[in-house]
Amino acid sequence: MKTNRRHLVVVLGDQLDRDAAAFDGFDPAQDLVWMCEAVEESTHVWSSQQRIVMFLSAMRHFAAALRADGVPLHYESLREGSLADALREAIAQARPQRVRLTQPGDWRVLQALRQAAGPTPLDVLEDRHFLCNTARFASHARGRRQLRMEHFYREMRRRHGLLMEGDQPCGGAWNFDADNRAPFGPDGPGFLPPPTRFDPDASTQAVIALVQARFAGHPGQAAPFGWPVTRAQALEALRVFVDERLAPFGRWQDAMWTGEPWLYHAHLSAALNLKLLNPREVIAAAEAAWRAGRVPLASAEGFIRQILGWREYVRGIYWLQMPDYARRNAFGNDRPLPEFYWTGRTRMNCIRQVIGQTLELAYAHHIQRLMVTGNFALLAGIAPPALCDWYLAVYADACEWVELPNTLGMVLHADGGYLGSKPYCASGQYIKRMSDYCQGCSYSVAESTTENACPFNALYWHFLMRHRDGLEGNHRLRMPYRNLERMDADKRDALWAQAEGFLAKLDRGM
Ligand code: FAD
Ligand code: SF4
């Protein structure tokens, strides 16, 4: 390693962006880039094989591009132990005057690297990838007891002039959410454009072999692997999405169908989170497609809302609330995660389908995560840390700054309603309406208290009954509580007993 450097520029696995602040003023004569594949980053949660391949392969491709451009780089291939220990060693060897780092995505990593830098000055530079920096988000949140994505989103639209005509939203409305919730008809989606997948090159194949050998016991499978791992591939995936799937995306954003994991979604989250893509270019491409008359406004707006709204909003909450946020547990849930989350082996067909594709592809779309695996965990009272670790482990796009607020806040409502106004709890009827899963299920979604009844039904009422004190006053839950009130007592008792019986079986490992 070159020694006595001016700056040691640390580039993490989710910072693969040459325009990142850590590269500002980079001088190849004096500075050195440092990258490291630390094993602990793949084991602190039980990361799926596909997620590990995604990170390592993208890092190696980024490193190769740096080398090709003559950027001095010290790259440590898979090394046992922690990132912090590796950095400590690198600093001792390179003896830089300063260490420079773009703000990491994860609070845990920032703390560890601060410690590792020791007496060497560490510059933590703003992450310009995001459209809203942490200071601006903090000022948005100041004085608000609860936050709402919709307020934040409108502020972002105005500030960045996106989908605006003067000071008014294009189309006369801020969101077209109501147009984004259609289920497929009985025949399903029909023809679907294929997802953009990339054949692994020699470098990715080597990573796949490495992961299969070193992380053999980890969930899922390393191959087939088709995620974009370079900026050029990510741009190609974006282009194809806008050309072929953005138009229908809007209408069927929430729909699910057996054997169709990809549907019209973008599949761009992993590329965005590793910084192969910039959210500004993604949003601009969607807006331009609408302005050119190629996609409906409801589709462009629905897509832009996810990135300009939700993605920035959850990141803001994460940095504002950490580290306390990770310990929130408003419902006091303590049930362990059922084993079937790691295997997909359950009679519940919806869960079997979603977990099956998750383990195979490291992908499930938002409603599958929120309303199937998430909804079940909410209703069953799974402990937040156990569920958060699962979501952080199994998806190719998983990074704590986005995973944690989605799981703890949106799915489990464990922050007491700071992120969202109500828990996304639903009975089997929601899954029946939005998918064909119930047709292939050995439970009956029409039943609630028989032996063969869909577990979601009784669990839903059980959830509302057991959290009545905390939730009854929530105006968005007025209707279900009114229905519960109207129910005769025998029915309520039967639902309670049914759910208790199911949870007892769950605790015995079904
Ligand atoms: P599309 O449906 O096509 O959406 C477009 C883009 O919008 C996505 O690529 C993503 O960047 C962004 N987006 C959409 N919804 C959200 C959201 N709720 N929060 C933040 N960004 C959003 N997303 C991650 O990127 N990493 C995670 O670790 C992650 N964990 C999640 C855990 C749970 C429990 C839930 C409910 C959601 C999670 N999400 C996460 C959000 C969302 O499910 C994924 O971003 C999306 O499914 C990725 O697929 P896509 O690229 O096809 O997205
Ligand atoms: Fe899921 Fe219930 Fe439908 Fe079965 S019947 S697929 S468990 S919602």
Coordinates of C-alpha atoms and ligand atoms in Angstrom, one line a residue:
M1 CA 0.0 0.0 0.0
K2 CA 1.2 3.5 -0.8
T3 CA 2.1 5.3 2.4
N4 CA 2.1 8.9 3.8
R5 CA -0.9 9.8 1.7
R6 CA -2.7 13.2 2.0
H7 CA -6.2 11.6 2.0
L8 CA -7.3 8.1 2.4
V9 CA -10.7 8.1 0.6
V10 CA -13.0 5.4 1.9
V11 CA -15.6 4.1 -0.5
L12 CA -18.2 1.7 0.9
G13 CA -20.1 -0.9 -0.9
D14 CA -23.2 1.3 -1.3
Q15 CA -21.2 4.4 -2.4
L16 CA -20.3 3.4 -5.9
D17 CA -20.5 6.9 -7.4
R18 CA -17.6 8.9 -8.8
D19 CA -19.5 12.1 -8.2
A20 CA -19.7 11.4 -4.4
A21 CA -18.3 14.1 -2.1
A22 CA -15.4 12.0 -1.0
F23 CA -13.9 12.3 -4.5
D24 CA -14.0 16.1 -4.4
G25 CA -10.5 17.5 -5.1
F26 CA -9.1 14.0 -5.4
D27 CA -5.5 14.2 -6.4
P28 CA -4.0 10.9 -7.7
A29 CA -0.5 12.1 -6.8
Q30 CA -1.3 12.5 -3.1
D31 CA -4.5 10.5 -2.3
L32 CA -5.5 6.9 -2.2
V33 CA -9.0 5.2 -2.5
W34 CA -9.6 2.4 0.0
M35 CA -12.3 -0.3 -0.5
C36 CA -12.8 -3.4 1.5
E37 CA -15.0 -6.5 1.4
A38 CA -15.4 -7.1 5.1
V39 CA -17.0 -10.4 5.9
E40 CA -18.9 -9.0 8.9
E41 CA -20.9 -6.8 6.5
S42 CA -22.4 -10.0 5.2
T43 CA -22.9 -11.7 8.6
H44 CA -24.1 -9.1 11.0
V45 CA -27.5 -10.1 9.7
W46 CA -27.7 -13.5 7.9
S47 CA -27.5 -11.9 4.5
S48 CA -28.9 -13.8 1.5
Q49 CA -26.4 -15.1 -1.0
Q50 CA -27.9 -13.0 -3.7
R51 CA -27.5 -9.8 -1.7
I52 CA -23.9 -10.6 -1.0
V53 CA -23.2 -11.2 -4.7
M54 CA -24.9 -7.9 -5.5
F55 CA -22.6 -5.9 -3.2
L56 CA -19.4 -7.7 -3.9
S57 CA -19.8 -7.8 -7.7
A58 CA -20.8 -4.1 -7.9
M59 CA -17.8 -3.1 -5.7
R60 CA -15.4 -5.1 -7.9
H61 CA -16.8 -3.5 -11.1
F62 CA -16.5 -0.1 -9.6
A63 CA -12.9 -0.8 -8.5
A64 CA -12.0 -2.0 -12.0
A65 CA -13.4 1.2 -13.5
L66 CA -11.3 3.3 -11.0
R67 CA -8.2 1.3 -11.9
A68 CA -8.9 1.8 -15.6
D69 CA -9.0 5.5 -15.0
G70 CA -5.7 5.5 -13.2
V71 CA -7.1 6.2 -9.7
P72 CA -4.8 4.8 -7.0
L73 CA -6.8 2.2 -5.1
H74 CA -6.1 -0.2 -2.3
Y75 CA -8.8 -2.9 -2.6
E76 CA -9.1 -5.7 0.0
S77 CA -10.9 -8.7 -1.3
L78 CA -13.1 -10.7 1.0
R79 CA -11.4 -10.4 4.4
E80 CA -12.6 -11.9 7.7
G81 CA -13.6 -9.6 10.5
S82 CA -15.1 -6.1 10.6
L83 CA -14.8 -3.1 8.4
A84 CA -13.6 -1.1 11.3
D85 CA -10.7 -3.4 12.0
A86 CA -9.8 -3.3 8.4
L87 CA -9.8 0.5 8.3
R88 CA -7.8 0.7 11.5
E89 CA -5.1 -1.5 9.8
A90 CA -5.2 0.5 6.5
I91 CA -4.7 3.8 8.4
A92 CA -1.8 2.3 10.3
Q93 CA -0.2 1.3 7.0
A94 CA -1.1 4.2 4.7
R95 CA -0.5 6.8 7.5
P96 CA -2.8 9.4 5.8
Q97 CA -3.1 13.0 7.0
R98 CA -6.9 12.7 6.9
V99 CA -9.5 10.1 6.2
R100 CA -12.4 11.2 3.9
L101 CA -15.8 9.5 3.7
T102 CA -19.1 10.3 2.2
Q103 CA -21.8 9.9 5.0
P104 CA -22.5 6.2 5.2
G105 CA -26.1 4.9 4.8
D106 CA -26.0 3.1 8.1
W107 CA -25.7 4.7 11.6
R108 CA -23.9 1.5 12.8
V109 CA -21.2 1.9 10.1
L110 CA -20.7 5.6 10.8
Q111 CA -20.1 4.9 14.5
A112 CA -17.7 2.0 13.8
L113 CA -15.6 4.0 11.3
R114 CA -15.5 7.1 13.6
Q115 CA -14.0 4.8 16.2
A116 CA -11.6 3.2 13.8
A117 CA -10.2 6.5 12.5
G118 CA -8.9 7.1 16.1
P119 CA -6.7 10.2 16.2
T120 CA -6.6 10.6 12.4
P121 CA -9.0 13.4 11.4
L122 CA -12.1 11.9 9.7
D123 CA -14.1 14.1 7.3
V124 CA -17.6 12.9 6.9
L125 CA -19.0 14.6 3.9
E126 CA -22.6 15.1 2.9
D127 CA -24.2 12.4 0.7
R128 CA -25.3 14.5 -2.3
H129 CA -27.1 11.5 -3.8
F130 CA -30.2 12.5 -1.9
L131 CA -32.4 15.4 -2.8
C132 CA -33.0 16.3 0.8
N133 CA -30.1 16.4 3.2
T134 CA -30.3 15.5 6.8
A135 CA -30.3 19.1 8.0
R136 CA -33.1 20.1 5.7
F137 CA -35.2 17.1 6.8
A138 CA -34.6 18.0 10.4
S139 CA -35.9 21.5 9.8
H140 CA -39.0 20.0 8.0
A141 CA -39.6 17.8 11.1
R142 CA -39.0 20.5 13.7
G143 CA -42.0 21.1 15.8
R144 CA -44.0 18.2 14.4
R145 CA -44.9 15.4 16.7
Q146 CA -45.8 13.1 13.8
L147 CA -44.6 13.4 10.2
R148 CA -46.6 12.6 7.1
M149 CA -45.1 11.6 3.8
E150 CA -47.6 13.6 1.8
H151 CA -46.6 17.0 3.4
F152 CA -43.0 16.2 2.8
Y153 CA -43.6 15.1 -0.8
R154 CA -45.4 18.3 -1.7
E155 CA -42.6 20.3 -0.2
M156 CA -40.1 18.4 -2.3
R157 CA -42.2 18.8 -5.5
R158 CA -42.3 22.5 -5.0
R159 CA -38.7 22.9 -4.0
H160 CA -37.3 20.9 -6.9
G161 CA -39.9 22.0 -9.4
L162 CA -40.8 18.4 -10.3
L163 CA -44.2 17.7 -12.0
M164 CA -45.1 21.4 -11.5
E165 CA -46.8 24.0 -13.7
G166 CA -45.7 27.2 -12.0
D167 CA -46.7 26.7 -8.4
Q168 CA -49.4 24.2 -9.1
P169 CA -49.0 20.4 -9.4
C170 CA -49.3 19.0 -13.0
G171 CA -52.8 17.6 -13.7
G172 CA -54.3 19.7 -10.8
A173 CA -53.6 17.1 -8.1
W174 CA -50.7 16.3 -5.9
N175 CA -51.2 12.5 -6.1
F176 CA -53.1 10.0 -8.1
D177 CA -52.9 7.2 -5.5
A178 CA -56.5 6.2 -6.2
D179 CA -55.5 5.3 -9.8
N180 CA -52.6 3.2 -8.6
R181 CA -54.4 0.4 -6.8
A182 CA -56.1 -1.7 -9.5
P183 CA -56.1 -5.5 -9.1
F184 CA -55.6 -7.7 -12.2
G185 CA -58.8 -9.3 -13.6
P186 CA -59.5 -13.0 -13.2
D187 CA -57.1 -13.9 -16.1
G188 CA -54.2 -12.1 -14.5
P189 CA -51.8 -9.6 -16.0
G190 CA -51.6 -11.3 -19.5
F191 CA -48.5 -10.5 -21.5
L192 CA -45.7 -9.0 -19.4
P193 CA -42.5 -7.4 -20.8
P194 CA -39.6 -9.4 -19.5
P195 CA -37.5 -7.9 -16.7
T196 CA -34.1 -6.5 -17.7
R197 CA -31.6 -9.1 -16.4
F198 CA -27.8 -9.1 -17.2
D199 CA -25.7 -12.2 -17.8
P200 CA -23.0 -12.4 -15.1
D201 CA -19.6 -11.6 -16.6
A202 CA -16.4 -13.4 -15.5
S203 CA -16.0 -11.1 -12.5
T204 CA -19.6 -11.7 -11.3
Q205 CA -19.2 -15.4 -11.9
A206 CA -16.1 -15.4 -9.7
V207 CA -18.1 -13.7 -7.0
I208 CA -20.9 -16.2 -7.3
A209 CA -18.5 -19.0 -6.8
L210 CA -16.9 -17.3 -3.9
V211 CA -20.3 -16.7 -2.2
Q212 CA -21.4 -20.2 -2.8
A213 CA -18.3 -21.5 -1.1
R214 CA -17.8 -19.0 1.8
F215 CA -21.5 -18.3 2.5
A216 CA -23.0 -21.6 1.6
G217 CA -25.3 -21.7 4.7
H218 CA -26.8 -18.3 4.0
P219 CA -30.4 -18.0 2.8
G220 CA -31.4 -18.1 -0.8
Q221 CA -29.2 -18.8 -3.8
A222 CA -26.4 -16.9 -5.4
A223 CA -27.4 -17.9 -9.0
P224 CA -29.1 -17.3 -11.3
F225 CA -28.0 -13.7 -10.8
G226 CA -29.2 -10.9 -13.2
W227 CA -29.0 -7.6 -11.3
P228 CA -27.3 -4.6 -12.8
V229 CA -23.8 -4.3 -11.2
T230 CA -22.4 -1.4 -13.3
R231 CA -23.6 2.1 -14.0
A232 CA -24.0 1.3 -17.7
Q233 CA -26.2 -1.7 -16.9
A234 CA -28.2 0.3 -14.4
L235 CA -28.8 3.0 -17.0
E236 CA -29.9 0.4 -19.5
A237 CA -32.3 -1.1 -16.9
L238 CA -33.7 2.4 -16.3
R239 CA -34.2 3.0 -20.0
V240 CA -36.0 -0.2 -20.6
F241 CA -38.3 0.3 -17.6
V242 CA -39.3 3.8 -18.8
D243 CA -39.8 2.6 -22.4
E244 CA -41.7 -0.7 -21.6
R245 CA -43.1 -0.8 -18.1
L246 CA -43.6 2.7 -16.6
A247 CA -46.9 3.3 -18.4
P248 CA -48.7 0.2 -16.9
F249 CA -46.7 0.5 -13.7
G250 CA -49.0 3.1 -12.2
R251 CA -52.3 1.3 -12.5
W252 CA -51.0 -2.1 -11.2
Q253 CA -48.5 -0.9 -8.7
D254 CA -50.2 -2.8 -5.9
A255 CA -51.3 -5.9 -7.7
M256 CA -49.8 -9.4 -7.1
W257 CA -50.0 -12.6 -9.1
T258 CA -48.7 -16.1 -8.7
G259 CA -45.5 -16.9 -10.6
E260 CA -45.1 -13.2 -11.7
P261 CA -42.6 -11.7 -9.3
W262 CA -41.5 -8.8 -11.5
L263 CA -44.7 -7.4 -13.0
Y264 CA -44.4 -3.8 -14.2
H265 CA -42.1 -2.7 -11.3
A266 CA -38.8 -0.9 -11.9
H267 CA -36.4 -3.3 -10.1
L268 CA -34.1 -0.3 -9.7
S269 CA -33.9 -0.1 -5.9
A270 CA -30.6 -2.0 -5.6
A271 CA -29.0 0.1 -8.3
L272 CA -30.2 3.2 -6.7
N273 CA -29.1 2.2 -3.2
L274 CA -25.6 1.2 -4.3
K275 CA -25.5 4.7 -6.1
L276 CA -25.1 3.3 -9.6
L277 CA -28.1 5.5 -10.4
N278 CA -28.9 9.0 -9.2
P279 CA -32.5 9.6 -8.2
R280 CA -32.5 12.9 -10.1
E281 CA -31.9 11.1 -13.4
V282 CA -34.5 8.5 -12.6
I283 CA -37.1 11.1 -11.7
A284 CA -36.2 13.2 -14.8
A285 CA -36.6 10.2 -17.1
A286 CA -40.1 9.5 -15.7
E287 CA -41.2 13.1 -16.0
A288 CA -39.8 13.4 -19.5
A289 CA -41.7 10.3 -20.6
W290 CA -44.9 11.9 -19.3
R291 CA -44.2 15.3 -20.9
A292 CA -43.5 13.5 -24.2
G293 CA -46.9 11.8 -24.0
R294 CA -45.5 8.4 -23.6
V295 CA -46.9 7.5 -20.2
P296 CA -50.0 8.6 -18.2
L297 CA -49.5 11.2 -15.5
A298 CA -50.8 8.8 -12.9
S299 CA -47.9 6.4 -13.7
A300 CA -45.2 9.0 -13.8
E301 CA -46.5 10.7 -10.6
G302 CA -47.0 7.3 -8.8
F303 CA -43.4 6.3 -9.6
I304 CA -41.9 9.7 -8.8
R305 CA -43.7 9.7 -5.4
Q306 CA -41.9 6.5 -4.4
I307 CA -38.5 8.0 -5.1
L308 CA -38.9 11.7 -4.3
G309 CA -41.4 11.1 -1.6
W310 CA -41.0 7.7 0.2
R311 CA -37.3 7.1 -0.4
E312 CA -36.2 10.5 0.8
Y313 CA -38.8 10.6 3.6
V314 CA -37.7 7.3 5.2
R315 CA -34.0 8.3 4.9
G316 CA -34.8 11.6 6.7
I317 CA -36.6 9.8 9.5
Y318 CA -33.8 7.3 9.8
W319 CA -31.1 9.9 10.4
L320 CA -33.3 12.1 12.5
Q321 CA -34.3 9.3 14.9
M322 CA -31.3 6.9 15.1
P323 CA -30.2 5.2 17.2
D324 CA -33.3 5.3 19.4
Y325 CA -35.6 4.5 16.4
A326 CA -34.2 0.9 16.2
R327 CA -35.3 0.2 19.7
R328 CA -39.0 1.4 19.3
N329 CA -41.6 -1.2 20.0
A330 CA -44.9 0.6 20.6
F331 CA -47.0 -2.6 20.8
G332 CA -44.5 -4.4 23.0
N333 CA -44.2 -7.3 20.5
D334 CA -41.9 -10.2 21.5
R335 CA -42.9 -13.2 19.4
P336 CA -39.9 -14.8 17.6
L337 CA -39.8 -14.8 13.8
P338 CA -41.4 -18.0 12.5
E339 CA -39.0 -20.4 10.9
F340 CA -41.0 -20.4 7.7
Y341 CA -39.7 -16.9 6.9
W342 CA -36.4 -18.5 6.1
T343 CA -37.8 -21.5 4.2
G344 CA -41.2 -20.5 2.8
R345 CA -42.6 -23.8 4.1
T346 CA -46.1 -22.9 5.3
R347 CA -49.6 -23.8 4.3
M348 CA -50.4 -20.1 3.8
N349 CA -50.0 -19.8 0.0
C350 CA -49.6 -16.0 -0.1
I351 CA -46.6 -16.2 2.3
R352 CA -45.3 -19.3 0.5
Q353 CA -45.3 -17.4 -2.8
V354 CA -43.7 -14.2 -1.5
I355 CA -41.0 -15.9 0.5
G356 CA -40.4 -18.4 -2.2
Q357 CA -39.6 -15.7 -4.8
T358 CA -37.7 -13.7 -2.1
L359 CA -35.3 -16.5 -1.5
E360 CA -34.9 -17.3 -5.2
L361 CA -34.6 -13.7 -6.6
A362 CA -33.9 -11.5 -3.6
Y363 CA -36.9 -9.5 -4.8
A364 CA -40.5 -8.8 -3.8
H365 CA -42.4 -5.7 -4.6
H366 CA -43.6 -3.2 -2.0
I367 CA -47.1 -4.6 -1.5
Q368 CA -45.8 -8.1 -1.2
R369 CA -43.4 -6.9 1.6
L370 CA -45.9 -4.6 3.3
M371 CA -49.2 -6.5 3.0
V372 CA -48.2 -10.2 2.9
T373 CA -45.0 -10.9 5.0
G374 CA -45.3 -7.5 6.8
N375 CA -49.0 -7.7 7.5
F376 CA -48.7 -11.2 8.9
A377 CA -45.8 -10.1 11.2
L378 CA -47.9 -7.1 12.4
L379 CA -50.9 -9.3 13.1
A380 CA -48.9 -12.0 14.8
G381 CA -47.0 -9.6 17.0
I382 CA -43.4 -10.4 15.8
A383 CA -40.6 -8.7 17.7
P384 CA -39.4 -5.7 15.7
P385 CA -35.7 -6.6 15.8
A386 CA -36.3 -10.1 14.5
L387 CA -38.4 -8.9 11.6
C388 CA -36.0 -6.0 10.8
D389 CA -33.1 -8.4 10.6
W390 CA -35.0 -10.6 8.2
Y391 CA -35.9 -7.7 5.8
L392 CA -32.3 -6.5 6.0
A393 CA -31.0 -10.0 5.1
V394 CA -33.1 -11.2 2.2
Y395 CA -33.4 -8.5 -0.4
A396 CA -30.8 -7.4 -3.0
D397 CA -31.7 -3.7 -2.2
A398 CA -31.6 -4.0 1.6
C399 CA -29.8 -1.2 3.4
E400 CA -30.7 -0.2 6.9
W401 CA -31.5 3.4 6.3
V402 CA -34.4 2.4 4.0
E403 CA -35.3 -1.0 5.5
L404 CA -35.6 0.0 9.1
P405 CA -38.2 2.8 8.8
N406 CA -40.2 0.7 6.3
T407 CA -40.2 -2.3 8.6
L408 CA -40.3 -0.8 12.1
G409 CA -42.4 2.3 11.1
M410 CA -44.6 1.4 8.2
V411 CA -45.1 -2.4 8.7
L412 CA -45.0 -2.8 12.5
H413 CA -46.2 0.7 13.5
A414 CA -43.6 0.2 16.3
D415 CA -42.8 4.0 16.3
G416 CA -46.3 4.7 17.6
G417 CA -47.3 6.4 14.4
Y418 CA -44.4 8.8 13.8
L419 CA -43.9 7.7 10.2
G420 CA -47.4 6.7 9.2
S421 CA -50.9 7.6 10.4
K422 CA -52.2 4.0 10.8
P423 CA -51.0 0.4 10.9
Y424 CA -51.4 -1.3 7.5
C425 CA -53.3 -4.2 9.1
A426 CA -55.6 -6.2 6.8
S427 CA -57.6 -9.4 6.8
G428 CA -57.3 -12.1 4.0
Q429 CA -59.8 -10.1 2.0
Y430 CA -57.2 -7.6 1.0
I431 CA -54.9 -10.3 -0.3
K432 CA -57.8 -11.9 -2.1
R433 CA -58.7 -8.6 -3.8
M434 CA -55.2 -7.8 -4.9
S435 CA -53.9 -11.2 -6.0
D436 CA -54.8 -14.8 -7.0
Y437 CA -53.0 -16.3 -4.0
C438 CA -56.1 -17.4 -2.2
Q439 CA -57.2 -19.6 -5.2
G440 CA -54.2 -21.8 -4.7
C441 CA -54.4 -21.9 -0.9
S442 CA -55.5 -24.8 1.3
Y443 CA -57.1 -22.3 3.7
S444 CA -60.4 -20.7 2.9
V445 CA -60.3 -16.9 2.8
A446 CA -64.1 -16.8 3.1
E447 CA -63.9 -18.4 6.6
S448 CA -62.7 -17.0 9.8
T449 CA -63.4 -19.4 12.7
T450 CA -63.5 -22.9 11.1
E451 CA -60.5 -25.3 11.2
N452 CA -59.7 -24.4 7.6
A453 CA -60.2 -20.6 8.0
C454 CA -57.6 -18.2 6.6
P455 CA -55.4 -17.3 9.5
F456 CA -55.2 -13.6 8.5
N457 CA -59.0 -13.2 9.2
A458 CA -59.0 -14.0 12.9
L459 CA -55.6 -12.5 13.4
Y460 CA -56.8 -9.2 12.0
W461 CA -59.7 -8.9 14.5
H462 CA -57.4 -10.2 17.3
F463 CA -55.0 -7.4 16.5
L464 CA -57.7 -4.8 16.7
M465 CA -59.1 -6.2 19.9
R466 CA -55.7 -6.5 21.7
H467 CA -54.7 -3.0 20.7
R468 CA -58.1 -1.4 21.2
D469 CA -56.9 1.1 23.8
G470 CA -54.2 2.5 21.6
L471 CA -55.9 2.4 18.2
E472 CA -59.6 3.0 18.7
G473 CA -59.2 6.7 18.7
N474 CA -57.4 6.6 15.3
H475 CA -59.8 8.2 12.8
R476 CA -58.5 6.0 10.0
L477 CA -59.5 2.9 11.9
R478 CA -63.0 4.2 12.8
M479 CA -64.7 1.8 10.4
P480 CA -63.2 -1.5 11.5
Y481 CA -63.8 -0.6 15.2
R482 CA -67.4 0.3 14.4
N483 CA -67.7 -3.2 12.7
L484 CA -66.1 -4.8 15.7
E485 CA -68.6 -3.0 18.0
R486 CA -71.5 -4.2 15.9
M487 CA -70.3 -7.8 16.0
D488 CA -72.1 -10.1 18.5
A489 CA -70.1 -11.1 21.5
D490 CA -70.1 -14.8 20.5
K491 CA -68.5 -14.0 17.2
R492 CA -65.9 -11.8 18.8
D493 CA -65.1 -14.6 21.3
A494 CA -64.8 -17.1 18.5
L495 CA -62.4 -14.9 16.6
W496 CA -60.3 -14.3 19.6
A497 CA -60.2 -18.1 20.4
Q498 CA -59.4 -18.9 16.8
A499 CA -56.4 -16.5 16.7
E500 CA -55.2 -17.6 20.1
G501 CA -55.2 -21.2 18.8
F502 CA -53.3 -20.2 15.7
L503 CA -50.7 -18.2 17.6
A504 CA -50.2 -21.1 20.1
K505 CA -49.5 -23.4 17.1
L506 CA -47.2 -20.8 15.6
D507 CA -45.3 -20.8 18.9
R508 CA -44.9 -24.5 18.7
G509 CA -43.4 -24.2 15.2
M510 CA -46.8 -25.0 13.5
Ligands
FAD1 P1 -40.8 0.1 -7.6 O1 -42.1 -0.4 -7.0 O2 -40.7 0.1 -9.0 O3 -40.6 1.6 -7.0 C1 -39.7 2.5 -7.6 C2 -38.6 2.9 -6.6 O4 -39.2 3.7 -5.5 C3 -37.9 1.8 -5.9 O5 -36.8 1.3 -6.7 C4 -37.4 2.4 -4.6 O6 -36.1 3.1 -4.8 C5 -38.4 3.5 -4.4 N1 -39.4 3.1 -3.3 C6 -40.6 2.5 -3.5 N2 -41.2 2.3 -2.3 C7 -40.3 2.7 -1.4 C8 -40.4 2.8 0.1 N3 -41.4 2.4 0.7 N4 -39.3 3.3 0.7 C9 -38.2 3.7 0.0 N5 -38.1 3.7 -1.3 C10 -39.2 3.2 -2.0 N6 -36.5 -0.6 -0.4 C11 -35.2 -0.6 -0.5 O7 -34.7 0.1 -1.4 N7 -34.4 -1.2 0.4 C12 -34.9 -1.9 1.4 O8 -34.2 -2.4 2.2 C13 -36.3 -1.9 1.6 N8 -36.9 -2.6 2.6 C14 -38.3 -2.6 2.7 C15 -38.8 -3.3 3.8 C16 -40.2 -3.3 4.0 C17 -40.8 -4.1 5.1 C18 -41.0 -2.7 3.0 C19 -42.5 -2.7 3.2 C20 -40.5 -2.0 2.0 C21 -39.1 -1.9 1.8 N9 -38.5 -1.2 0.8 C22 -37.1 -1.2 0.6 C23 -39.3 -0.4 -0.2 C24 -39.8 -1.1 -1.4 O9 -40.5 -2.3 -1.1 C25 -38.7 -1.3 -2.4 O10 -37.9 -0.2 -2.7 C26 -39.2 -1.8 -3.8 O11 -40.1 -2.9 -3.6 C27 -38.1 -2.1 -4.7 O12 -38.5 -2.6 -5.9 P2 -38.6 -1.8 -7.3 O13 -37.3 -1.2 -7.5 O14 -39.1 -2.7 -8.3 O15 -39.6 -0.6 -6.9
SF4_2 FE1 -53.1 -16.1 2.3 FE2 -55.4 -16.5 3.6 FE3 -55.5 -16.2 1.0 FE4 -54.4 -18.4 2.1 S1 -56.5 -17.8 2.1 S2 -53.5 -17.1 0.4 S3 -53.5 -17.6 3.9 S4 -54.9 -14.7 2.5

